[in-house]
PDB file of N, CA and C in Angstrom:
ATOM      1  N   MET A1489      30.580 -37.971 -18.263  1.00 66.00           N
ATOM      2  CA  MET A1489      30.781 -38.494 -16.929  1.00 66.00           C
ATOM      3  C   MET A1489      31.266 -39.941 -17.031  1.00 66.00           C
ATOM      4  N   ASN A1490      32.278 -40.263 -16.280  1.00 84.00           N
ATOM      5  CA  ASN A1490      32.771 -41.627 -16.205  1.00 84.00           C
ATOM      6  C   ASN A1490      32.169 -42.270 -14.962  1.00 84.00           C
ATOM      7  N   LYS A1491      31.286 -43.234 -15.162  1.00 87.00           N
ATOM      8  CA  LYS A1491      30.579 -43.843 -14.025  1.00 87.00           C
ATOM      9  C   LYS A1491      31.527 -44.554 -13.067  1.00 87.00           C
ATOM     10  N   GLY A1492      32.608 -45.144 -13.584  1.00 89.00           N
ATOM     11  CA  GLY A1492      33.565 -45.829 -12.724  1.00 89.00           C
ATOM     12  C   GLY A1492      34.267 -44.863 -11.786  1.00 89.00           C
ATOM     13  N   ILE A1493      34.722 -43.744 -12.325  1.00 91.00           N
ATOM     14  CA  ILE A1493      35.401 -42.734 -11.509  1.00 91.00           C
ATOM     15  C   ILE A1493      34.430 -42.131 -10.500  1.00 91.00           C
ATOM     16  N   THR A1494      33.217 -41.856 -10.946  1.00 90.00           N
ATOM     17  CA  THR A1494      32.205 -41.285 -10.053  1.00 90.00           C
ATOM     18  C   THR A1494      31.876 -42.250  -8.914  1.00 90.00           C
ATOM     19  N   LEU A1495      31.687 -43.524  -9.239  1.00 92.00           N
ATOM     20  CA  LEU A1495      31.396 -44.529  -8.209  1.00 92.00           C
ATOM     21  C   LEU A1495      32.551 -44.662  -7.221  1.00 92.00           C
ATOM     22  N   ARG A1496      33.777 -44.717  -7.737  1.00 94.00           N
ATOM     23  CA  ARG A1496      34.940 -44.874  -6.865  1.00 94.00           C
ATOM     24  C   ARG A1496      35.084 -43.676  -5.932  1.00 94.00           C
ATOM     25  N   GLY A1497      34.920 -42.481  -6.470  1.00 93.00           N
ATOM     26  CA  GLY A1497      35.031 -41.278  -5.647  1.00 93.00           C
ATOM     27  C   GLY A1497      33.949 -41.198  -4.583  1.00 93.00           C
ATOM     28  N   ALA A1498      32.726 -41.489  -4.982  1.00 93.00           N
ATOM     29  CA  ALA A1498      31.616 -41.455  -4.021  1.00 93.00           C
ATOM     30  C   ALA A1498      31.794 -42.537  -2.962  1.00 93.00           C
ATOM     31  N   PHE A1499      32.241 -43.705  -3.393  1.00 95.00           N
ATOM     32  CA  PHE A1499      32.502 -44.797  -2.453  1.00 95.00           C
ATOM     33  C   PHE A1499      33.590 -44.399  -1.455  1.00 95.00           C
ATOM     34  N   GLY A1500      34.678 -43.814  -1.949  1.00 95.00           N
ATOM     35  CA  GLY A1500      35.764 -43.391  -1.064  1.00 95.00           C
ATOM     36  C   GLY A1500      35.299 -42.388  -0.032  1.00 95.00           C
ATOM     37  N   SER A1501      34.520 -41.430  -0.467  1.00 94.00           N
ATOM     38  CA  SER A1501      34.005 -40.401   0.440  1.00 94.00           C
ATOM     39  C   SER A1501      33.072 -41.007   1.491  1.00 94.00           C
ATOM     40  N   SER A1502      32.179 -41.868   1.047  1.00 95.00           N
ATOM     41  CA  SER A1502      31.233 -42.515   1.958  1.00 95.00           C
ATOM     42  C   SER A1502      31.958 -43.426   2.946  1.00 95.00           C
ATOM     43  N   PHE A1503      32.911 -44.188   2.443  1.00 96.00           N
ATOM     44  CA  PHE A1503      33.664 -45.119   3.281  1.00 96.00           C
ATOM     45  C   PHE A1503      34.483 -44.362   4.326  1.00 96.00           C
ATOM     46  N   ARG A1504      35.112 -43.294   3.892  1.00 96.00           N
ATOM     47  CA  ARG A1504      35.926 -42.497   4.823  1.00 96.00           C
ATOM     48  C   ARG A1504      35.065 -41.893   5.928  1.00 96.00           C
ATOM     49  N   SER A1505      33.921 -41.341   5.559  1.00 94.00           N
ATOM     50  CA  SER A1505      33.058 -40.734   6.578  1.00 94.00           C
ATOM     51  C   SER A1505      32.525 -41.782   7.557  1.00 94.00           C
ATOM     52  N   LEU A1506      32.444 -43.019   7.118  1.00 95.00           N
ATOM     53  CA  LEU A1506      31.965 -44.100   7.969  1.00 95.00           C
ATOM     54  C   LEU A1506      33.028 -44.590   8.952  1.00 95.00           C
ATOM     55  N   VAL A1507      34.290 -44.697   8.509  1.00 95.00           N
ATOM     56  CA  VAL A1507      35.297 -45.376   9.337  1.00 95.00           C
ATOM     57  C   VAL A1507      36.448 -44.515   9.839  1.00 95.00           C
ATOM     58  N   CYS A1508      36.669 -43.339   9.260  1.00 94.00           N
ATOM     59  CA  CYS A1508      37.835 -42.530   9.634  1.00 94.00           C
ATOM     60  C   CYS A1508      37.634 -41.897  11.010  1.00 94.00           C
ATOM     61  N   VAL A1509      38.590 -42.116  11.890  1.00 90.00           N
ATOM     62  CA  VAL A1509      38.506 -41.624  13.263  1.00 90.00           C
ATOM     63  C   VAL A1509      38.952 -40.168  13.375  1.00 90.00           C
ATOM     64  N   HIS A1510      40.048 -39.812  12.693  1.00 89.00           N
ATOM     65  CA  HIS A1510      40.640 -38.489  12.866  1.00 89.00           C
ATOM     66  C   HIS A1510      40.225 -37.466  11.816  1.00 89.00           C
ATOM     67  N   GLY A1511      39.854 -37.893  10.642  1.00 86.00           N
ATOM     68  CA  GLY A1511      39.447 -36.963   9.594  1.00 86.00           C
ATOM     69  C   GLY A1511      40.575 -36.100   9.067  1.00 86.00           C
ATOM     70  N   MET A1512      41.800 -36.602   9.116  1.00 86.00           N
ATOM     71  CA  MET A1512      42.946 -35.847   8.616  1.00 86.00           C
ATOM     72  C   MET A1512      42.867 -35.748   7.094  1.00 86.00           C
ATOM     73  N   ALA A1513      43.516 -34.729   6.539  1.00 86.00           N
ATOM     74  CA  ALA A1513      43.512 -34.550   5.089  1.00 86.00           C
ATOM     75  C   ALA A1513      44.222 -35.704   4.381  1.00 86.00           C
ATOM     76  N   SER A1514      45.230 -36.268   5.025  1.00 88.00           N
ATOM     77  CA  SER A1514      46.006 -37.351   4.436  1.00 88.00           C
ATOM     78  C   SER A1514      46.172 -38.476   5.453  1.00 88.00           C
ATOM     79  N   CYS A1515      46.228 -39.685   4.966  1.00 89.00           N
ATOM     80  CA  CYS A1515      46.442 -40.843   5.840  1.00 89.00           C
ATOM     81  C   CYS A1515      47.915 -41.017   6.211  1.00 89.00           C
ATOM     82  N   ASP A1516      48.804 -40.318   5.512  1.00 85.00           N
ATOM     83  CA  ASP A1516      50.241 -40.523   5.687  1.00 85.00           C
ATOM     84  C   ASP A1516      50.715 -40.392   7.124  1.00 85.00           C
ATOM     85  N   GLU A1517      50.224 -39.413   7.847  1.00 87.00           N
ATOM     86  CA  GLU A1517      50.692 -39.151   9.207  1.00 87.00           C
ATOM     87  C   GLU A1517      49.753 -39.687  10.290  1.00 87.00           C
ATOM     88  N   CYS A1518      48.699 -40.346   9.904  1.00 90.00           N
ATOM     89  CA  CYS A1518      47.699 -40.804  10.874  1.00 90.00           C
ATOM     90  C   CYS A1518      48.224 -41.974  11.704  1.00 90.00           C
ATOM     91  N   GLN A1519      48.074 -41.861  13.005  1.00 90.00           N
ATOM     92  CA  GLN A1519      48.502 -42.920  13.923  1.00 90.00           C
ATOM     93  C   GLN A1519      47.641 -44.176  13.782  1.00 90.00           C
ATOM     94  N   MET A1520      46.430 -44.008  13.315  1.00 92.00           N
ATOM     95  CA  MET A1520      45.500 -45.137  13.211  1.00 92.00           C
ATOM     96  C   MET A1520      45.687 -45.953  11.927  1.00 92.00           C
ATOM     97  N   HIS A1521      46.517 -45.483  11.009  1.00 89.00           N
ATOM     98  CA  HIS A1521      46.648 -46.125   9.704  1.00 89.00           C
ATOM     99  C   HIS A1521      46.831 -47.640   9.770  1.00 89.00           C
ATOM    100  N   PRO A1522      47.674 -48.169  10.660  1.00 86.00           N
ATOM    101  CA  PRO A1522      47.878 -49.627  10.670  1.00 86.00           C
ATOM    102  C   PRO A1522      46.611 -50.449  10.939  1.00 86.00           C
ATOM    103  N   THR A1523      45.619 -49.866  11.579  1.00 91.00           N
ATOM    104  CA  THR A1523      44.392 -50.611  11.891  1.00 91.00           C
ATOM    105  C   THR A1523      43.152 -50.030  11.220  1.00 91.00           C
ATOM    106  N   CYS A1524      43.320 -49.014  10.421  1.00 94.00           N
ATOM    107  CA  CYS A1524      42.193 -48.294   9.828  1.00 94.00           C
ATOM    108  C   CYS A1524      41.676 -48.977   8.559  1.00 94.00           C
ATOM    109  N   PRO A1525      40.384 -49.265   8.482  1.00 96.00           N
ATOM    110  CA  PRO A1525      39.821 -49.842   7.260  1.00 96.00           C
ATOM    111  C   PRO A1525      40.022 -48.936   6.041  1.00 96.00           C
ATOM    112  N   TYR A1526      39.853 -47.616   6.219  1.00 95.00           N
ATOM    113  CA  TYR A1526      40.031 -46.704   5.084  1.00 95.00           C
ATOM    114  C   TYR A1526      41.478 -46.741   4.599  1.00 95.00           C
ATOM    115  N   GLY A1527      42.413 -46.683   5.533  1.00 93.00           N
ATOM    116  CA  GLY A1527      43.825 -46.731   5.161  1.00 93.00           C
ATOM    117  C   GLY A1527      44.156 -48.007   4.408  1.00 93.00           C
ATOM    118  N   PHE A1528      43.623 -49.124   4.857  1.00 94.00           N
ATOM    119  CA  PHE A1528      43.897 -50.404   4.211  1.00 94.00           C
ATOM    120  C   PHE A1528      43.330 -50.446   2.795  1.00 94.00           C
ATOM    121  N   ILE A1529      42.134 -49.925   2.622  1.00 96.00           N
ATOM    122  CA  ILE A1529      41.453 -49.998   1.323  1.00 96.00           C
ATOM    123  C   ILE A1529      41.914 -48.906   0.352  1.00 96.00           C
ATOM    124  N   PHE A1530      42.003 -47.656   0.811  1.00 94.00           N
ATOM    125  CA  PHE A1530      42.262 -46.533  -0.095  1.00 94.00           C
ATOM    126  C   PHE A1530      43.669 -45.951  -0.023  1.00 94.00           C
ATOM    127  N   SER A1531      44.407 -46.260   1.022  1.00 92.00           N
ATOM    128  CA  SER A1531      45.747 -45.703   1.169  1.00 92.00           C
ATOM    129  C   SER A1531      46.707 -46.783   1.660  1.00 92.00           C
ATOM    130  N   PRO A1532      46.772 -47.899   0.916  1.00 90.00           N
ATOM    131  CA  PRO A1532      47.591 -49.013   1.392  1.00 90.00           C
ATOM    132  C   PRO A1532      49.079 -48.676   1.391  1.00 90.00           C
ATOM    133  N   ARG A1533      49.762 -49.233   2.356  1.00 85.00           N
ATOM    134  CA  ARG A1533      51.213 -49.080   2.447  1.00 85.00           C
ATOM    135  C   ARG A1533      51.867 -50.384   2.007  1.00 85.00           C
ATOM    136  N   VAL A1534      53.098 -50.268   1.562  1.00 82.00           N
ATOM    137  CA  VAL A1534      53.839 -51.449   1.131  1.00 82.00           C
ATOM    138  C   VAL A1534      54.059 -52.364   2.337  1.00 82.00           C
ATOM    139  N   PRO A1535      53.628 -53.612   2.253  1.00 78.00           N
ATOM    140  CA  PRO A1535      53.827 -54.535   3.377  1.00 78.00           C
ATOM    141  C   PRO A1535      55.309 -54.834   3.594  1.00 78.00           C
ATOM    142  N   GLU A1536      55.664 -55.097   4.830  1.00 79.00           N
ATOM    143  CA  GLU A1536      57.047 -55.464   5.129  1.00 79.00           C
ATOM    144  C   GLU A1536      57.413 -56.723   4.361  1.00 79.00           C
ATOM    145  N   GLY A1537      58.623 -56.737   3.826  1.00 82.00           N
ATOM    146  CA  GLY A1537      59.102 -57.892   3.082  1.00 82.00           C
ATOM    147  C   GLY A1537      58.722 -57.883   1.614  1.00 82.00           C
ATOM    148  N   ALA A1538      57.927 -56.933   1.176  1.00 81.00           N
ATOM    149  CA  ALA A1538      57.510 -56.854  -0.232  1.00 81.00           C
ATOM    150  C   ALA A1538      58.454 -55.906  -0.970  1.00 81.00           C
ATOM    151  N   GLU A1539      59.679 -56.354  -1.157  1.00 80.00           N
ATOM    152  CA  GLU A1539      60.725 -55.494  -1.722  1.00 80.00           C
ATOM    153  C   GLU A1539      60.384 -54.979  -3.120  1.00 80.00           C
ATOM    154  N   ARG A1540      59.779 -55.790  -3.945  1.00 82.00           N
ATOM    155  CA  ARG A1540      59.442 -55.342  -5.310  1.00 82.00           C
ATOM    156  C   ARG A1540      58.442 -54.188  -5.294  1.00 82.00           C
ATOM    157  N   LEU A1541      57.511 -54.231  -4.353  1.00 79.00           N
ATOM    158  CA  LEU A1541      56.515 -53.158  -4.278  1.00 79.00           C
ATOM    159  C   LEU A1541      57.128 -51.847  -3.811  1.00 79.00           C
ATOM    160  N   ARG A1542      58.239 -51.907  -3.103  1.00 78.00           N
ATOM    161  CA  ARG A1542      58.882 -50.689  -2.593  1.00 78.00           C
ATOM    162  C   ARG A1542      59.345 -49.769  -3.719  1.00 78.00           C
ATOM    163  N   LEU A1543      59.495 -50.307  -4.913  1.00 82.00           N
ATOM    164  CA  LEU A1543      59.914 -49.501  -6.057  1.00 82.00           C
ATOM    165  C   LEU A1543      58.776 -48.629  -6.578  1.00 82.00           C
ATOM    166  N   ASN A1544      57.561 -48.938  -6.186  1.00 81.00           N
ATOM    167  CA  ASN A1544      56.389 -48.196  -6.658  1.00 81.00           C
ATOM    168  C   ASN A1544      56.031 -47.068  -5.703  1.00 81.00           C
ATOM    169  N   ARG A1545      55.600 -45.969  -6.263  1.00 76.00           N
ATOM    170  CA  ARG A1545      55.134 -44.852  -5.445  1.00 76.00           C
ATOM    171  C   ARG A1545      53.774 -45.165  -4.836  1.00 76.00           C
ATOM    172  N   ASP A1546      52.975 -45.860  -5.596  1.00 82.00           N
ATOM    173  CA  ASP A1546      51.611 -46.196  -5.193  1.00 82.00           C
ATOM    174  C   ASP A1546      51.414 -47.688  -5.423  1.00 82.00           C
ATOM    175  N   ILE A1547      50.731 -48.357  -4.510  1.00 86.00           N
ATOM    176  CA  ILE A1547      50.467 -49.777  -4.735  1.00 86.00           C
ATOM    177  C   ILE A1547      48.979 -49.971  -5.030  1.00 86.00           C
ATOM    178  N   PRO A1548      48.638 -51.064  -5.682  1.00 89.00           N
ATOM    179  CA  PRO A1548      47.238 -51.285  -6.059  1.00 89.00           C
ATOM    180  C   PRO A1548      46.305 -51.352  -4.854  1.00 89.00           C
ATOM    181  N   ARG A1549      45.112 -50.855  -5.052  1.00 94.00           N
ATOM    182  CA  ARG A1549      44.075 -50.941  -4.028  1.00 94.00           C
ATOM    183  C   ARG A1549      43.482 -52.342  -4.080  1.00 94.00           C
ATOM    184  N   PRO A1550      43.031 -52.863  -2.949  1.00 96.00           N
ATOM    185  CA  PRO A1550      42.531 -54.237  -2.925  1.00 96.00           C
ATOM    186  C   PRO A1550      41.057 -54.374  -3.327  1.00 96.00           C
ATOM    187  N   PHE A1551      40.654 -53.591  -4.314  1.00 96.00           N
ATOM    188  CA  PHE A1551      39.287 -53.718  -4.814  1.00 96.00           C
ATOM    189  C   PHE A1551      39.235 -53.215  -6.248  1.00 96.00           C
ATOM    190  N   VAL A1552      38.229 -53.688  -6.961  1.00 96.00           N
ATOM    191  CA  VAL A1552      37.975 -53.234  -8.329  1.00 96.00           C
ATOM    192  C   VAL A1552      36.481 -52.990  -8.443  1.00 96.00           C
ATOM    193  N   ILE A1553      36.118 -51.841  -8.998  1.00 95.00           N
ATOM    194  CA  ILE A1553      34.710 -51.557  -9.292  1.00 95.00           C
ATOM    195  C   ILE A1553      34.535 -51.647 -10.800  1.00 95.00           C
ATOM    196  N   LYS A1554      33.626 -52.504 -11.226  1.00 95.00           N
ATOM    197  CA  LYS A1554      33.294 -52.605 -12.646  1.00 95.00           C
ATOM    198  C   LYS A1554      31.962 -51.895 -12.838  1.00 95.00           C
ATOM    199  N   PRO A1555      32.003 -50.695 -13.428  1.00 90.00           N
ATOM    200  CA  PRO A1555      30.776 -49.909 -13.570  1.00 90.00           C
ATOM    201  C   PRO A1555      29.860 -50.474 -14.653  1.00 90.00           C
ATOM    202  N   PRO A1556      28.620 -50.006 -14.658  1.00 86.00           N
ATOM    203  CA  PRO A1556      27.701 -50.440 -15.715  1.00 86.00           C
ATOM    204  C   PRO A1556      28.202 -49.953 -17.071  1.00 86.00           C
ATOM    205  N   LEU A1557      28.032 -50.775 -18.088  1.00 85.00           N
ATOM    206  CA  LEU A1557      28.514 -50.424 -19.421  1.00 85.00           C
ATOM    207  C   LEU A1557      27.468 -49.698 -20.257  1.00 85.00           C
ATOM    208  N   GLU A1558      26.260 -49.617 -19.756  1.00 84.00           N
ATOM    209  CA  GLU A1558      25.202 -48.945 -20.519  1.00 84.00           C
ATOM    210  C   GLU A1558      25.553 -47.468 -20.734  1.00 84.00           C
ATOM    211  N   GLU A1559      25.018 -46.894 -21.786  1.00 85.00           N
ATOM    212  CA  GLU A1559      25.301 -45.509 -22.143  1.00 85.00           C
ATOM    213  C   GLU A1559      24.647 -44.506 -21.197  1.00 85.00           C
ATOM    214  N   ARG A1560      23.611 -44.907 -20.566  1.00 85.00           N
ATOM    215  CA  ARG A1560      22.822 -44.021 -19.704  1.00 85.00           C
ATOM    216  C   ARG A1560      23.708 -43.311 -18.678  1.00 85.00           C
ATOM    217  N   GLN A1561      23.494 -42.001 -18.520  1.00 83.00           N
ATOM    218  CA  GLN A1561      24.296 -41.192 -17.608  1.00 83.00           C
ATOM    219  C   GLN A1561      23.512 -40.679 -16.406  1.00 83.00           C
ATOM    220  N   VAL A1562      22.200 -40.563 -16.541  1.00 83.00           N
ATOM    221  CA  VAL A1562      21.378 -39.987 -15.477  1.00 83.00           C
ATOM    222  C   VAL A1562      20.477 -41.075 -14.896  1.00 83.00           C
ATOM    223  N   PHE A1563      20.497 -41.174 -13.582  1.00 83.00           N
ATOM    224  CA  PHE A1563      19.664 -42.129 -12.864  1.00 83.00           C
ATOM    225  C   PHE A1563      18.808 -41.344 -11.883  1.00 83.00           C
ATOM    226  N   GLU A1564      17.523 -41.530 -11.972  1.00 83.00           N
ATOM    227  CA  GLU A1564      16.588 -40.833 -11.093  1.00 83.00           C
ATOM    228  C   GLU A1564      16.448 -41.596  -9.777  1.00 83.00           C
ATOM    229  N   PRO A1565      15.990 -40.920  -8.711  1.00 83.00           N
ATOM    230  CA  PRO A1565      15.745 -41.634  -7.455  1.00 83.00           C
ATOM    231  C   PRO A1565      14.828 -42.832  -7.698  1.00 83.00           C
ATOM    232  N   GLY A1566      15.219 -43.964  -7.168  1.00 85.00           N
ATOM    233  CA  GLY A1566      14.454 -45.196  -7.354  1.00 85.00           C
ATOM    234  C   GLY A1566      14.963 -46.061  -8.495  1.00 85.00           C
ATOM    235  N   ASP A1567      15.743 -45.476  -9.428  1.00 86.00           N
ATOM    236  CA  ASP A1567      16.325 -46.264 -10.514  1.00 86.00           C
ATOM    237  C   ASP A1567      17.400 -47.191  -9.954  1.00 86.00           C
ATOM    238  N   GLN A1568      17.586 -48.309 -10.610  1.00 88.00           N
ATOM    239  CA  GLN A1568      18.614 -49.258 -10.185  1.00 88.00           C
ATOM    240  C   GLN A1568      19.916 -48.961 -10.910  1.00 88.00           C
ATOM    241  N   LEU A1569      20.997 -48.915 -10.161  1.00 87.00           N
ATOM    242  CA  LEU A1569      22.343 -48.759 -10.712  1.00 87.00           C
ATOM    243  C   LEU A1569      23.121 -49.996 -10.291  1.00 87.00           C
ATOM    244  N   SER A1570      23.432 -50.848 -11.247  1.00 90.00           N
ATOM    245  CA  SER A1570      24.133 -52.096 -10.938  1.00 90.00           C
ATOM    246  C   SER A1570      25.592 -51.988 -11.347  1.00 90.00           C
ATOM    247  N   PHE A1571      26.462 -52.560 -10.530  1.00 93.00           N
ATOM    248  CA  PHE A1571      27.888 -52.603 -10.823  1.00 93.00           C
ATOM    249  C   PHE A1571      28.466 -53.803 -10.094  1.00 93.00           C
ATOM    250  N   GLU A1572      29.696 -54.142 -10.432  1.00 95.00           N
ATOM    251  CA  GLU A1572      30.365 -55.250  -9.761  1.00 95.00           C
ATOM    252  C   GLU A1572      31.465 -54.699  -8.868  1.00 95.00           C
ATOM    253  N   LEU A1573      31.629 -55.318  -7.708  1.00 96.00           N
ATOM    254  CA  LEU A1573      32.705 -54.975  -6.789  1.00 96.00           C
ATOM    255  C   LEU A1573      33.486 -56.249  -6.511  1.00 96.00           C
ATOM    256  N   VAL A1574      34.778 -56.217  -6.817  1.00 97.00           N
ATOM    257  CA  VAL A1574      35.665 -57.337  -6.529  1.00 97.00           C
ATOM    258  C   VAL A1574      36.547 -56.916  -5.364  1.00 97.00           C
ATOM    259  N   ILE A1575      36.523 -57.697  -4.301  1.00 97.00           N
ATOM    260  CA  ILE A1575      37.333 -57.422  -3.115  1.00 97.00           C
ATOM    261  C   ILE A1575      38.467 -58.444  -3.104  1.00 97.00           C
ATOM    262  N   VAL A1576      39.689 -57.960  -2.932  1.00 96.00           N
ATOM    263  CA  VAL A1576      40.858 -58.817  -3.045  1.00 96.00           C
ATOM    264  C   VAL A1576      41.500 -59.082  -1.678  1.00 96.00           C
ATOM    265  N   GLY A1577      41.788 -60.339  -1.415  1.00 95.00           N
ATOM    266  CA  GLY A1577      42.571 -60.738  -0.247  1.00 95.00           C
ATOM    267  C   GLY A1577      41.994 -60.326   1.092  1.00 95.00           C
ATOM    268  N   LYS A1578      42.868 -59.779   1.936  1.00 94.00           N
ATOM    269  CA  LYS A1578      42.501 -59.436   3.309  1.00 94.00           C
ATOM    270  C   LYS A1578      41.478 -58.306   3.393  1.00 94.00           C
ATOM    271  N   ALA A1579      41.257 -57.610   2.297  1.00 96.00           N
ATOM    272  CA  ALA A1579      40.252 -56.540   2.295  1.00 96.00           C
ATOM    273  C   ALA A1579      38.857 -57.097   2.562  1.00 96.00           C
ATOM    274  N   ALA A1580      38.671 -58.389   2.331  1.00 97.00           N
ATOM    275  CA  ALA A1580      37.359 -59.012   2.549  1.00 97.00           C
ATOM    276  C   ALA A1580      36.901 -58.886   3.999  1.00 97.00           C
ATOM    277  N   ARG A1581      37.840 -58.737   4.922  1.00 96.00           N
ATOM    278  CA  ARG A1581      37.445 -58.611   6.337  1.00 96.00           C
ATOM    279  C   ARG A1581      36.678 -57.320   6.598  1.00 96.00           C
ATOM    280  N   PHE A1582      36.774 -56.378   5.678  1.00 96.00           N
ATOM    281  CA  PHE A1582      36.068 -55.109   5.830  1.00 96.00           C
ATOM    282  C   PHE A1582      34.744 -55.081   5.076  1.00 96.00           C
ATOM    283  N   PHE A1583      34.305 -56.232   4.585  1.00 96.00           N
ATOM    284  CA  PHE A1583      33.076 -56.288   3.795  1.00 96.00           C
ATOM    285  C   PHE A1583      31.881 -55.616   4.470  1.00 96.00           C
ATOM    286  N   PRO A1584      31.644 -55.822   5.773  1.00 96.00           N
ATOM    287  CA  PRO A1584      30.487 -55.151   6.392  1.00 96.00           C
ATOM    288  C   PRO A1584      30.542 -53.627   6.247  1.00 96.00           C
ATOM    289  N   TYR A1585      31.726 -53.046   6.379  1.00 96.00           N
ATOM    290  CA  TYR A1585      31.872 -51.595   6.213  1.00 96.00           C
ATOM    291  C   TYR A1585      31.607 -51.185   4.765  1.00 96.00           C
ATOM    292  N   LEU A1586      32.095 -51.996   3.831  1.00 96.00           N
ATOM    293  CA  LEU A1586      31.882 -51.700   2.412  1.00 96.00           C
ATOM    294  C   LEU A1586      30.395 -51.721   2.087  1.00 96.00           C
ATOM    295  N   LEU A1587      29.710 -52.707   2.613  1.00 96.00           N
ATOM    296  CA  LEU A1587      28.272 -52.841   2.374  1.00 96.00           C
ATOM    297  C   LEU A1587      27.503 -51.640   2.914  1.00 96.00           C
ATOM    298  N   VAL A1588      27.795 -51.247   4.141  1.00 97.00           N
ATOM    299  CA  VAL A1588      27.124 -50.079   4.734  1.00 97.00           C
ATOM    300  C   VAL A1588      27.452 -48.825   3.936  1.00 97.00           C
ATOM    301  N   SER A1589      28.685 -48.704   3.504  1.00 96.00           N
ATOM    302  CA  SER A1589      29.094 -47.541   2.732  1.00 96.00           C
ATOM    303  C   SER A1589      28.292 -47.413   1.433  1.00 96.00           C
ATOM    304  N   PHE A1590      28.136 -48.513   0.709  1.00 94.00           N
ATOM    305  CA  PHE A1590      27.355 -48.468  -0.530  1.00 94.00           C
ATOM    306  C   PHE A1590      25.872 -48.266  -0.246  1.00 94.00           C
ATOM    307  N   ARG A1591      25.376 -48.819   0.843  1.00 94.00           N
ATOM    308  CA  ARG A1591      23.978 -48.573   1.211  1.00 94.00           C
ATOM    309  C   ARG A1591      23.769 -47.084   1.471  1.00 94.00           C
ATOM    310  N   ASN A1592      24.706 -46.461   2.181  1.00 94.00           N
ATOM    311  CA  ASN A1592      24.621 -45.023   2.439  1.00 94.00           C
ATOM    312  C   ASN A1592      24.626 -44.226   1.142  1.00 94.00           C
ATOM    313  N   LEU A1593      25.425 -44.659   0.177  1.00 91.00           N
ATOM    314  CA  LEU A1593      25.441 -43.989  -1.129  1.00 91.00           C
ATOM    315  C   LEU A1593      24.075 -44.073  -1.797  1.00 91.00           C
ATOM    316  N   GLY A1594      23.453 -45.237  -1.707  1.00 88.00           N
ATOM    317  CA  GLY A1594      22.127 -45.407  -2.296  1.00 88.00           C
ATOM    318  C   GLY A1594      21.098 -44.486  -1.683  1.00 88.00           C
ATOM    319  N   GLU A1595      21.254 -44.213  -0.406  1.00 89.00           N
ATOM    320  CA  GLU A1595      20.305 -43.339   0.287  1.00 89.00           C
ATOM    321  C   GLU A1595      20.544 -41.865  -0.013  1.00 89.00           C
ATOM    322  N   ARG A1596      21.799 -41.460  -0.122  1.00 88.00           N
ATOM    323  CA  ARG A1596      22.086 -40.035  -0.311  1.00 88.00           C
ATOM    324  C   ARG A1596      22.243 -39.632  -1.772  1.00 88.00           C
ATOM    325  N   GLY A1597      22.564 -40.601  -2.631  1.00 85.00           N
ATOM    326  CA  GLY A1597      22.741 -40.306  -4.043  1.00 85.00           C
ATOM    327  C   GLY A1597      24.205 -40.145  -4.411  1.00 85.00           C
ATOM    328  N   ILE A1598      24.449 -40.141  -5.717  1.00 86.00           N
ATOM    329  CA  ILE A1598      25.810 -40.063  -6.245  1.00 86.00           C
ATOM    330  C   ILE A1598      25.849 -39.015  -7.345  1.00 86.00           C
ATOM    331  N   GLY A1599      26.913 -38.247  -7.379  1.00 77.00           N
ATOM    332  CA  GLY A1599      27.133 -37.316  -8.473  1.00 77.00           C
ATOM    333  C   GLY A1599      26.563 -35.933  -8.228  1.00 77.00           C
ATOM    334  N   VAL A1600      26.705 -35.105  -9.239  1.00 74.00           N
ATOM    335  CA  VAL A1600      26.261 -33.720  -9.174  1.00 74.00           C
ATOM    336  C   VAL A1600      24.745 -33.664  -9.042  1.00 74.00           C
ATOM    337  N   GLY A1601      24.272 -32.877  -8.131  1.00 69.00           N
ATOM    338  CA  GLY A1601      22.837 -32.698  -7.965  1.00 69.00           C
ATOM    339  C   GLY A1601      22.129 -33.810  -7.219  1.00 69.00           C
ATOM    340  N   ARG A1602      22.821 -34.886  -6.962  1.00 65.00           N
ATOM    341  CA  ARG A1602      22.279 -36.052  -6.255  1.00 65.00           C
ATOM    342  C   ARG A1602      20.794 -36.055  -6.269  1.00 65.00           C
TER     343      ARG A1602
END
């Protein structure tokens, strides 16, 4: 199990369930994308005037999760799981949503069998 991938996936799912208005399979056609926290964080679009980024199919997400480096793979309820979250640029305005999203993950659990 890759803890970074697991954390990112669980975070994305939790964040989407918290902020997504329409629940569409893809953000591409969503009318809310320009103002949606999920769209900004997980499905960013190339900003106007950023010609160099237009060459890319996908642009970087405005966050980085640094997972724990310990070998341990299983965490029991009540165990502490520490990681670092770096929020980049304008994504910081969504910090309250990010915080609630991770709190929700702590309550429901992460991974197979939660």
